């Protein structure tokens, strides 16, 4: 695996501009029932995500003979996970919670920017964004077809998605 290519490195507090970290992989997506992990090292950011600074966009560039087989998740250094897409694919796709169209509403070849299936707001939990971020790709129908992850990147910046406040409900609530 190659070293990460830092597209923008921040030496001062990074609350007013975006920073993108990306890497080139050109690695096969496992088609043997195993999960593929593709890591990017992030450094030089503020020590906490917040409602003012955090994960804004994730972009992936891949090919697969049957995109509907792919389940793609982003994992933060603290282990927090967010589903980007399942059973849709990726191609040359970016995920941003502010996008007008969800990935589930689009059709192949999934080129452009879409809302992810999960919530990127889970990463704005006060964690330190510096460390290893992982893209997890699982081919849900192994031994049938193949694919390659060419590259992926993650952008941090101001105005990240925030959690939806849950203020009340008319339904019973069960806490576990």
Backbone as CSV, one residue per row, in Angstrom:
resi,resn,N_x,N_y,N_z,CA_x,CA_y,CA_z,C_x,C_y,C_z
1,UNK,0.840,-1.170,0.000,0.000,0.000,0.000,0.888,1.238,0.000
2,UNK,0.483,2.259,-0.689,1.260,3.487,-0.751,0.963,4.375,0.442
3,UNK,1.818,5.341,0.647,1.603,6.316,1.714,0.470,7.254,1.314
4,UNK,-0.290,7.767,2.283,-1.385,8.679,1.961,-0.881,9.934,1.255
5,UNK,-1.663,10.405,0.341,-1.381,11.672,-0.314,-2.258,12.705,0.374
6,UNK,-1.658,13.640,1.047,-2.422,14.670,1.733,-2.622,15.803,0.747
7,UNK,-3.856,16.013,0.373,-4.151,17.028,-0.618,-4.082,18.426,-0.035
8,UNK,-4.333,18.560,1.240,-4.236,19.850,1.907,-3.869,19.567,3.342
9,UNK,-2.825,20.185,3.810,-2.379,19.947,5.176,-2.527,21.231,5.971
10,UNK,-3.127,21.140,7.109,-3.435,22.318,7.901,-2.428,22.467,9.038
11,UNK,-1.758,23.605,9.093,-0.812,23.872,10.172,-1.436,24.706,11.281
12,UNK,-2.485,25.453,10.966,-3.199,26.283,11.928,-4.516,25.619,12.273
13,UNK,-5.242,26.087,13.258,-6.556,25.501,13.533,-7.399,25.491,12.260
14,UNK,-8.011,24.358,12.002,-8.623,24.096,10.699,-10.133,24.279,10.708
15,UNK,-10.632,25.295,11.285,-12.079,25.444,11.369,-12.683,26.190,10.197
16,UNK,-11.881,26.793,9.344,-12.468,27.596,8.282,-12.266,27.017,6.888
17,UNK,-11.490,25.956,6.750,-11.281,25.391,5.428,-11.335,23.878,5.490
18,UNK,-11.499,23.287,4.322,-11.593,21.836,4.244,-10.223,21.215,4.005
19,UNK,-10.027,20.021,4.533,-8.814,19.255,4.332,-9.207,17.884,3.811
20,UNK,-8.580,17.454,2.732,-8.868,16.149,2.153,-7.641,15.263,2.266
21,UNK,-7.864,14.041,2.700,-6.825,13.028,2.790,-7.245,11.903,1.852
22,UNK,-6.335,11.461,1.000,-6.671,10.429,0.023,-5.493,9.496,-0.186
23,UNK,-5.789,8.327,-0.722,-4.740,7.378,-1.051,-5.160,6.586,-2.276
24,UNK,-4.168,6.123,-3.023,-4.391,5.270,-4.185,-4.086,3.839,-3.781
25,UNK,-4.976,2.916,-4.127,-4.818,1.531,-3.715,-4.611,0.589,-4.894
26,UNK,-5.490,0.655,-5.894,-5.456,-0.281,-7.018,-5.388,-1.721,-6.505
27,UNK,-6.237,-2.025,-5.534,-6.265,-3.346,-4.920,-7.593,-4.038,-5.195
28,UNK,-7.533,-5.347,-5.322,-8.737,-6.132,-5.545,-9.655,-6.058,-4.337
29,UNK,-10.945,-6.050,-4.602,-11.955,-6.184,-3.558,-12.115,-7.684,-3.338
30,UNK,-11.930,-8.163,-2.112,-11.986,-9.610,-1.892,-13.305,-10.208,-2.396
31,UNK,-13.173,-11.331,-3.108,-14.351,-12.040,-3.596,-14.365,-13.460,-3.043
32,UNK,-13.837,-13.613,-1.838,-13.755,-14.939,-1.235,-14.497,-15.006,0.099
33,UNK,-15.393,-14.050,0.329,-16.133,-14.024,1.582,-15.478,-13.168,2.645
34,UNK,-14.253,-12.716,2.400,-13.561,-11.865,3.356,-13.903,-10.395,3.120
35,UNK,-13.624,-9.581,4.117,-13.862,-8.141,4.040,-12.558,-7.455,3.678
36,UNK,-12.636,-6.467,2.799,-11.466,-5.674,2.454,-11.432,-4.406,3.290
37,UNK,-10.276,-4.096,3.861,-10.069,-2.869,4.622,-9.013,-2.037,3.901
38,UNK,-9.303,-0.745,3.739,-8.425,0.157,3.021,-8.242,1.388,3.896
39,UNK,-7.021,1.587,4.411,-6.751,2.582,5.442,-6.161,3.871,4.883
40,UNK,-6.542,4.973,5.524,-5.941,6.278,5.265,-5.560,6.879,6.616
41,UNK,-4.333,7.372,6.699,-3.865,8.047,7.906,-4.209,9.529,7.818
42,UNK,-4.820,10.044,8.861,-5.203,11.448,8.947,-4.401,12.072,10.082
43,UNK,-3.817,13.247,9.804,-3.055,13.934,10.851,-3.092,15.434,10.598
44,UNK,-2.790,16.191,11.643,-2.726,17.641,11.532,-4.057,18.348,11.702
45,UNK,-5.084,17.631,12.123,-6.402,18.237,12.332,-6.587,18.621,13.796
46,UNK,-7.605,19.438,14.099,-7.929,19.696,15.511,-8.153,18.368,16.234
47,UNK,-8.041,18.367,17.532,-8.108,17.118,18.291,-9.514,16.633,18.601
48,UNK,-10.540,17.372,18.169,-11.916,16.931,18.406,-12.805,17.303,17.227
49,UNK,-13.707,16.367,16.876,-14.768,16.720,15.949,-15.858,17.421,16.750
50,UNK,-16.649,18.220,16.062,-17.704,18.959,16.751,-18.759,19.359,15.730
51,UNK,-19.734,20.127,16.169,-20.744,20.618,15.232,-20.160,21.650,14.270
52,UNK,-18.942,22.136,14.544,-18.294,23.132,13.687,-17.187,22.570,12.800
53,UNK,-16.733,21.342,13.069,-15.658,20.755,12.279,-15.735,19.240,12.350
54,UNK,-15.713,18.596,11.182,-15.753,17.139,11.167,-15.796,16.583,9.762
55,UNK,-16.241,15.335,9.651,-16.323,14.641,8.368,-17.423,15.266,7.522
56,UNK,-17.059,15.670,6.302,-18.019,16.297,5.399,-18.315,15.403,4.194
57,UNK,-17.262,14.864,3.567,-17.446,14.094,2.332,-16.486,12.916,2.285
58,UNK,-16.959,11.801,1.741,-16.131,10.640,1.460,-16.301,10.328,-0.015
59,UNK,-15.188,10.181,-0.742,-15.246,9.851,-2.169,-14.527,8.531,-2.414
60,UNK,-15.144,7.687,-3.234,-14.528,6.413,-3.590,-14.516,6.268,-5.106
61,UNK,-13.510,5.552,-5.586,-13.376,5.281,-7.012,-13.079,3.795,-7.138
62,UNK,-14.059,3.035,-7.610,-13.893,1.599,-7.730,-14.628,1.086,-8.955
63,UNK,-14.369,-0.141,-9.269,-15.117,-0.832,-10.309,-15.440,-2.228,-9.793
64,UNK,-16.587,-2.745,-10.182,-17.000,-4.084,-9.771,-17.983,-4.605,-10.806
65,UNK,-17.892,-5.869,-11.128,-18.760,-6.401,-12.176,-20.228,-6.437,-11.773
66,UNK,-20.504,-6.384,-10.471,-21.893,-6.355,-10.017,-21.960,-5.481,-8.769
67,UNK,-22.140,-4.169,-8.970,-22.119,-3.210,-7.870,-23.121,-3.520,-6.765
68,UNK,-24.224,-4.130,-7.113,-25.252,-4.414,-6.110,-24.783,-5.414,-5.062
69,UNK,-23.612,-6.012,-5.259,-23.063,-6.948,-4.276,-22.306,-6.258,-3.148
70,UNK,-22.055,-4.964,-3.270,-21.140,-4.296,-2.350,-21.828,-3.645,-1.156
71,UNK,-21.216,-3.814,-0.010,-21.616,-3.162,1.238,-20.398,-2.368,1.683
72,UNK,-20.525,-1.021,1.721,-19.378,-0.148,1.980,-19.634,0.689,3.226
73,UNK,-18.678,0.664,4.153,-18.801,1.337,5.441,-17.531,2.143,5.707
74,UNK,-17.686,3.279,6.383,-16.545,4.070,6.841,-16.381,3.845,8.342
75,UNK,-15.133,3.621,8.766,-14.842,3.382,10.185,-13.840,4.431,10.672
76,UNK,-14.184,5.121,11.748,-13.340,6.157,12.351,-12.267,5.526,13.229
77,UNK,-11.245,6.305,13.595,-10.202,5.776,14.486,-10.746,5.242,15.811
78,UNK,-11.849,5.792,16.304,-12.407,5.319,17.578,-13.344,4.124,17.402
79,UNK,-13.505,3.636,16.161,-14.356,2.475,15.902,-15.779,2.809,15.475
80,UNK,-16.157,4.070,15.522,-17.491,4.476,15.074,-17.640,4.155,13.592
81,UNK,-18.790,3.593,13.209,-19.031,3.204,11.819,-20.251,3.904,11.254
82,UNK,-20.189,4.173,9.944,-21.349,4.698,9.223,-21.435,3.991,7.875
83,UNK,-22.611,3.498,7.573,-22.845,2.838,6.291,-22.898,3.892,5.192
84,UNK,-22.087,3.695,4.166,-22.135,4.585,3.014,-23.143,4.067,2.003
85,UNK,-23.053,2.806,1.679,-23.982,2.222,0.720,-24.025,0.710,0.885
86,UNK,-25.174,0.132,0.660,-25.296,-1.327,0.631,-26.161,-1.696,-0.559
87,UNK,-25.675,-2.634,-1.319,-26.396,-3.165,-2.476,-26.648,-2.122,-3.555
88,UNK,-25.795,-1.093,-3.624,-25.905,-0.090,-4.676,-24.639,-0.004,-5.500
89,UNK,-23.493,0.018,-4.852,-22.235,0.135,-5.569,-21.493,1.383,-5.195
90,UNK,-20.603,1.812,-6.068,-19.792,2.960,-5.746,-19.261,3.686,-6.955
91,UNK,-18.647,2.978,-7.873,-18.011,3.582,-9.050,-17.179,4.793,-8.644
92,UNK,-17.423,5.943,-9.244,-16.719,7.179,-8.910,-17.723,8.048,-8.149
93,UNK,-17.876,7.763,-6.867,-18.977,8.298,-6.075,-18.479,9.037,-4.840
94,UNK,-19.149,10.140,-4.517,-18.903,10.845,-3.263,-20.160,10.766,-2.404
95,UNK,-19.949,10.767,-1.094,-21.051,10.744,-0.139,-20.969,11.993,0.717
96,UNK,-22.055,12.760,0.730,-22.146,13.993,1.491,-23.588,14.113,1.966
97,UNK,-23.782,14.320,3.245,-25.132,14.374,3.809,-25.956,15.533,3.284
98,UNK,-25.323,16.532,2.694,-26.061,17.683,2.153,-26.543,17.471,0.723
99,UNK,-26.187,16.357,0.132,-26.599,16.085,-1.243,-28.117,15.983,-1.330
100,UNK,-28.668,16.372,-2.464,-30.124,16.337,-2.657,-30.645,14.923,-2.893
101,UNK,-29.804,14.023,-3.406,-30.240,12.691,-3.805,-29.519,11.631,-2.989
102,UNK,-30.284,10.700,-2.423,-29.687,9.584,-1.694,-29.172,8.536,-2.666
103,UNK,-28.137,7.799,-2.271,-27.584,6.747,-3.121,-28.654,5.715,-3.453
104,UNK,-29.573,5.473,-2.553,-30.645,4.500,-2.761,-31.660,4.979,-3.808
105,UNK,-31.665,6.275,-4.122,-32.581,6.834,-5.119,-31.961,6.896,-6.510
106,UNK,-30.667,6.634,-6.589,-29.941,6.755,-7.853,-29.881,5.397,-8.554
107,UNK,-29.301,5.392,-9.727,-29.118,4.142,-10.448,-27.704,4.079,-11.000
108,UNK,-27.295,2.892,-11.352,-25.961,2.665,-11.865,-25.716,3.588,-13.042
109,UNK,-24.576,4.209,-13.189,-23.279,3.879,-12.618,-22.916,4.613,-11.335
110,UNK,-23.816,5.243,-10.638,-23.547,5.882,-9.347,-22.370,6.841,-9.395
111,UNK,-22.349,7.685,-10.374,-21.300,8.689,-10.504,-21.865,10.026,-10.054
112,UNK,-21.224,10.658,-9.093,-21.685,11.942,-8.567,-21.614,11.954,-7.064
113,UNK,-22.383,12.834,-6.455,-22.409,12.979,-5.000,-23.806,12.652,-4.495
114,UNK,-23.872,11.796,-3.477,-25.142,11.310,-2.946,-25.124,11.322,-1.416
115,UNK,-26.317,11.344,-0.826,-26.428,11.115,0.613,-26.089,9.654,0.860
116,UNK,-25.326,9.380,1.913,-25.049,7.976,2.249,-26.282,7.335,2.877
117,UNK,-26.286,6.024,2.957,-27.407,5.331,3.598,-27.384,5.518,5.110
118,UNK,-26.204,5.652,5.679,-26.078,5.900,7.109,-25.916,7.384,7.369
119,UNK,-25.589,7.717,8.599,-25.486,9.112,9.009,-24.036,9.486,9.304
120,UNK,-23.492,10.414,8.514,-22.133,10.888,8.763,-22.045,11.669,10.066
121,UNK,-23.174,12.098,10.585,-23.198,12.857,11.837,-22.673,12.032,13.020
122,UNK,-22.637,10.705,12.899,-22.133,9.886,14.014,-20.668,10.165,14.301
123,UNK,-19.945,10.727,13.315,-18.535,11.025,13.512,-18.304,12.343,14.240
124,UNK,-19.324,13.149,14.398,-19.206,14.430,15.114,-19.526,14.180,16.586
125,UNK,-18.767,13.286,17.197,-19.022,12.850,18.573,-17.934,13.294,19.542
126,UNK,-17.140,14.272,19.134,-16.081,14.756,20.006,-14.802,13.942,19.934
127,UNK,-14.762,12.953,19.045,-13.567,12.120,18.934,-12.419,12.867,18.267
128,UNK,-11.228,12.355,18.435,-10.058,12.881,17.751,-10.074,12.323,16.325
129,UNK,-10.155,13.193,15.290,-10.218,12.685,13.920,-8.864,12.235,13.380
130,UNK,-7.788,12.542,14.095,-6.455,12.132,13.666,-6.269,10.645,13.962
131,UNK,-5.740,9.931,12.999,-5.537,8.497,13.166,-5.921,7.764,11.893
132,UNK,-6.157,6.470,12.023,-6.445,5.619,10.874,-7.948,5.546,10.613
133,UNK,-8.353,5.990,9.438,-9.728,5.858,8.959,-9.748,4.694,7.984
134,UNK,-10.795,3.870,8.076,-10.866,2.663,7.255,-12.123,2.669,6.386
135,UNK,-11.926,2.289,5.153,-13.043,1.991,4.275,-13.177,0.477,4.288
136,UNK,-14.361,-0.002,4.638,-14.612,-1.446,4.724,-15.524,-1.820,3.563
137,UNK,-15.074,-2.752,2.743,-15.880,-3.192,1.603,-16.093,-4.697,1.697
138,UNK,-17.361,-5.077,1.641,-17.713,-6.506,1.675,-18.508,-6.833,0.423
139,UNK,-18.069,-7.851,-0.295,-18.809,-8.368,-1.442,-19.799,-9.384,-0.870
140,UNK,-21.081,-9.054,-0.898,-22.090,-9.887,-0.244,-22.441,-11.146,-1.028
141,UNK,-21.884,-11.281,-2.218,-22.120,-12.481,-3.030,-20.761,-12.987,-3.515
142,UNK,-20.016,-13.652,-2.615,-18.640,-14.034,-2.945,-18.561,-15.129,-4.013
143,UNK,-17.374,-15.211,-4.576,-17.001,-16.226,-5.553,-17.759,-16.111,-6.872
144,UNK,-18.316,-14.941,-7.158,-19.105,-14.797,-8.388,-18.514,-13.766,-9.347
145,UNK,-17.937,-12.708,-8.815,-17.453,-11.631,-9.669,-16.352,-10.867,-8.944
146,UNK,-15.766,-9.889,-9.614,-14.593,-9.234,-9.044,-14.678,-7.722,-9.167
147,UNK,-13.798,-7.059,-8.404,-13.736,-5.609,-8.457,-12.403,-5.097,-7.950
148,UNK,-12.186,-3.788,-8.161,-10.946,-3.137,-7.742,-11.286,-1.794,-7.110
149,UNK,-10.679,-1.504,-5.954,-10.743,-0.166,-5.370,-9.514,0.572,-5.875
150,UNK,-9.740,1.637,-6.638,-8.636,2.421,-7.167,-8.126,3.412,-6.121
151,UNK,-9.059,4.175,-5.525,-8.671,5.139,-4.509,-9.905,5.575,-3.725
152,UNK,-9.644,6.215,-2.594,-10.717,6.841,-1.821,-10.125,7.972,-1.007
153,UNK,-10.994,8.894,-0.594,-10.558,10.037,0.186,-11.629,10.499,1.155
154,UNK,-11.191,11.229,2.150,-12.098,11.753,3.170,-11.794,13.235,3.361
155,UNK,-12.853,14.042,3.394,-12.708,15.488,3.556,-13.306,15.915,4.891
156,UNK,-12.525,16.678,5.638,-12.955,17.270,6.900,-13.114,18.762,6.667
157,UNK,-14.090,19.367,7.317,-14.264,20.791,7.143,-15.321,21.359,8.080
158,UNK,-15.625,22.640,7.884,-16.652,23.287,8.700,-18.047,22.826,8.276
159,UNK,-18.999,23.022,9.132,-20.406,22.692,8.877,-20.634,21.225,8.531
160,UNK,-20.109,20.307,9.322,-20.388,18.897,9.059,-21.840,18.586,9.417
161,UNK,-22.355,17.439,8.967,-23.723,17.090,9.354,-23.811,16.920,10.861
162,UNK,-24.902,17.341,11.422,-25.102,17.220,12.866,-26.179,16.183,13.146
163,UNK,-26.116,15.569,14.305,-27.141,14.582,14.654,-28.522,15.221,14.685
164,UNK,-29.495,14.430,14.304,-30.871,14.898,14.382,-31.309,14.833,15.833
165,UNK,-31.775,15.945,16.378,-32.194,15.902,17.784,-33.483,15.093,17.925
166,UNK,-33.496,14.240,18.910,-34.687,13.458,19.217,-35.303,14.079,20.451
167,UNK,-36.335,14.865,20.249,-36.897,15.634,21.350,-38.060,14.941,22.039
168,UNK,-38.893,14.253,21.269,-40.028,13.582,21.899,-40.633,12.574,20.933
169,UNK,-41.528,11.771,21.454,-42.214,10.777,20.644,-43.567,10.463,21.274
170,UNK,-44.514,10.123,20.433,-45.809,9.662,20.941,-45.809,8.149,21.090
171,UNK,-44.710,7.505,20.693,-44.559,6.075,20.813,-43.775,5.712,22.069
172,UNK,-43.952,4.507,22.580,-43.137,4.083,23.726,-41.666,4.022,23.333
173,UNK,-40.797,4.378,24.244,-39.365,4.371,23.998,-38.724,3.341,24.914
174,UNK,-37.919,2.460,24.329,-37.225,1.442,25.098,-35.740,1.736,25.021
175,UNK,-35.079,1.886,26.165,-33.633,2.094,26.224,-32.978,0.806,26.643
176,UNK,-31.930,0.452,25.935,-31.229,-0.792,26.265,-29.840,-0.429,26.735
